Amino acid sequence: MQFPDQLSVHLKIDIAHQKALKKLGVETVGDLLYYLPARYEDISDVQSVGGLEKGQEAVVYGQLSGLKTRKAWKSRKPIAEGYVEDGSAKMKIMWFNQPYIAKMYSDGMYVKLAGKVAGSEGKLYLSNPEVEPLDSLPIDRHDSIFAGTEQQDDTLYPVYRETAGMTSRWLYHTVLKLFEKGALETLIDPIPSEILKKYNLPELKVALVWVHSPKKAKDAEAARKRFAFEEVFYIQIQKAQERAAVSAAQTYTVKTDPKHLAAFTSRFPFALTAAQDSAIQTILTDFSGNRAMSRLLEGDVGSGKTAVAATTAYAVVTSRPPEGLGKKIEYGNLQTAYMAPTEILAKQHFESFIEYFQHLPISVGLITGSGCMKFPSKADPAKPTKISKVQLLKWVKNGEVPILIGTHALIYKSVEFKHLAYVIIDEQHRFGTNQRKQLAKKDARMPHLLSMTATPIPRTLALTIYGDLDITLLDQMPAGRKPVKTTIVGPGQSKEMYDHVESELADGRQAYVICPRIEEPDPTKENALNMKSVIAEAKRLKSDVFPTWNIAALHGKMTPAEKDKIMKQFSEHQIDVLVATSVVEVGVNVPNATNIIIEGAERFGLAQLHQLRGRVVRGTYQPYCFAVTESKSDKTRDRLKALATAKNGFELAEHDLQFRGSGELYGGKQSGLSDLGMEAIRNLKLVEAARTEAKHLVDTHSDLSRAFPLIVEKVARLGEVLHME
Ligand code: ADP
Ligand code: MG
């Protein structure tokens, strides 16, 4: 290990701090040294309270006290007041006509204040300052600043993320103490020095000093770049290893007769788009080699991923397994497993596949938590039938059912295939390498993997998170789709929107209403609050807005059967307006639903909004999207306006990455990247460099743990992080 020592070997740490550190996952010297500042505070323009003069525009840091509200004694106008103290002096603060200020902040809070110094000599006060609450005061070791002495370089202070019981200041001092105790002396840089030199990155010791205690902003930046590179590099090593393992495994080679394939696709009620055609060809080429495919198919909602899945599945299930050595010819063709994130989607795919495969002697099975089905039914060859799980699994195991569609139920232990050659995963990024292995189980051969998603991902993030996959874009919509007319609806503008939707409903169309997402730790799961907001909104719409129409709510707390029923009613137009949260049923297909109202639009990333509105780009009617925001901020409105002009989801994803930060956009910790790693993701050159070097290292060293034990140790500590949910 790089710095295995427990912190206590070098420092005395009291129990309270030990506990707090543990919460942050910091136990060893290495952990602490790699606990990097979240940001830096530049205090070159900060004044000490004691040195302020009348008329000055001042910025001070300090602690609040004595907050209260009173009425000015002549005008009776409300005044909020209090004090700020920074160690050099204490000064009064007054906010006129903002009585709520005293309630917004509390005594003892650390703040940054920016305002004008007013009053008279001896009775100075800070007038109407802007308040920015701080976790702690960045200033500490330079008490001299408070006394007004000039500082030259050291105006940059690291600010660490805190937890209960531990301040940024304490962390800073503890790191400095480690430096003083010589913690850096025995340190080995895990990154080969040629790589560092090549990209002009500081070596570890220098970088640690620069990142924790920078003299110049430039140094801090160089150090952060190094650590960002390091983080992405380890991820890329992991991905390169996964890729190498898949390449090394034996797989099924699938060779297809183009004539048969053409006959299969000619039955589609549409002509394939050029993008679909080329995606299919790419996949078939992968199939024909002797390495298992690992491919991500990225395409907007409605771009026709299911047809690509069906066509390539056809190629697989019409192929024979390799001849056993001298064994008798085996029964059954190669098999395909197709996994969807929800029962509704699994059923929808099952129904699509029945249409695609009904003219062939190919059975299709469906397995979900609430039961199993098989097509065709023995009694009526044009229909599917319910069957027992035991029966279905028996047929899957003996190869009689070559296509199995399902939810998570597909990867249960009891599900065994005879010759599983192809795994298709829809809208479920978290299923990766491990799940493929799980599905393959005892089968010695590695199945080909196609992962499909409608989430537009910036290139850098895709290269990192999906570093082990090849990426194919479905960047073309079927002909005849009308682009969505998108309107940003600000405060007080909802009447027009509702009038429009009303007229659409009267024309026989349907509408979705997406309720604002309520912040929650895991945005892929729904909580009770979101359910409440959906139910409340459905009620409000029924009583105040669309009293004559049928309105129903759909949320994640319903049972699959309840959801199913609602979706069925919606697709049969027994329901006119469907109120739902953003996470349910990403891929549902109801061509007559041409209106979507998205409440609280500012809470979503643009790419997500784009994905949501994709639900209405299905039929031949003009689709409409209303992005509703209560925000009065111009910035928010401007950001949303990009929705109306952007050409595709990828453009919006890049926009999100630059302007919002991917952490926020992709649900914080979901990607497993640190804040710094997320910063790195904005830098295509850095990501590409890390990727190139990692690949090279893995390709040229058959035993990486021998050559680079420190790197391998770091990679092992990454765990199974980087599959986005
Ligand atoms: P997604 O990419 O969102 O999974 P689907 O596969 O569900 O999209 O396709 C959406 C709809 O578009 C389906 O009704 C499908 O039959 C239809 N579709 C697919 N490909 C084409 C095409 N090339 N031309 C016209 N319609 C198509
Ligand atoms: Mg789909």
mmCIF file of C-alpha atoms in Angstrom, residues 64-72 77-84 92-108:
data_model
loop_
_atom_site.group_PDB
_atom_site.id
_atom_site.type_symbol
_atom_site.label_atom_id
_atom_site.label_comp_id
_atom_site.label_asym_id
_atom_site.label_seq_id
_atom_site.Cartn_x
_atom_site.Cartn_y
_atom_site.Cartn_z
ATOM 1 C CA LEU A 64 -22.606 36.808 13.062
ATOM 2 C CA SER A 65 -24.117 37.742 16.405
ATOM 3 C CA GLY A 66 -26.959 39.724 17.963
ATOM 4 C CA LEU A 67 -29.327 39.332 15.015
ATOM 5 C CA LYS A 68 -32.738 40.944 15.507
ATOM 6 C CA THR A 69 -35.406 42.999 13.788
ATOM 7 C CA ARG A 70 -36.729 46.341 14.994
ATOM 8 C CA LYS A 71 -38.608 49.347 13.629
ATOM 9 C CA ALA A 72 -36.775 52.567 12.812
ATOM 10 C CA LYS A 77 -39.709 50.991 8.759
ATOM 11 C CA PRO A 78 -38.355 47.558 9.664
ATOM 12 C CA ILE A 79 -34.617 47.175 10.131
ATOM 13 C CA ALA A 80 -32.714 43.960 10.594
ATOM 14 C CA GLU A 81 -29.478 44.313 12.469
ATOM 15 C CA GLY A 82 -26.657 42.387 14.023
ATOM 16 C CA TYR A 83 -22.891 42.274 14.370
ATOM 17 C CA VAL A 84 -19.995 40.773 12.528
ATOM 18 C CA LYS A 92 -22.610 46.606 13.420
ATOM 19 C CA ILE A 93 -24.591 45.542 10.356
ATOM 20 C CA MET A 94 -27.897 47.026 9.264
ATOM 21 C CA TRP A 95 -30.281 45.867 6.588
ATOM 22 C CA PHE A 96 -33.002 48.348 5.779
ATOM 23 C CA ASN A 97 -36.399 47.147 4.627
ATOM 24 C CA GLN A 98 -35.292 43.531 4.782
ATOM 25 C CA PRO A 99 -36.720 42.400 8.107
ATOM 26 C CA TYR A 100 -36.573 38.743 7.074
ATOM 27 C CA ILE A 101 -32.783 38.820 6.979
ATOM 28 C CA ALA A 102 -32.513 38.361 10.707
ATOM 29 C CA LYS A 103 -34.568 35.204 10.394
ATOM 30 C CA MET A 104 -32.641 33.785 7.474
ATOM 31 C CA TYR A 105 -29.354 33.664 9.311
ATOM 32 C CA SER A 106 -28.494 32.851 12.851
ATOM 33 C CA ASP A 107 -26.080 33.924 15.524
ATOM 34 C CA GLY A 108 -22.761 32.154 15.364
#
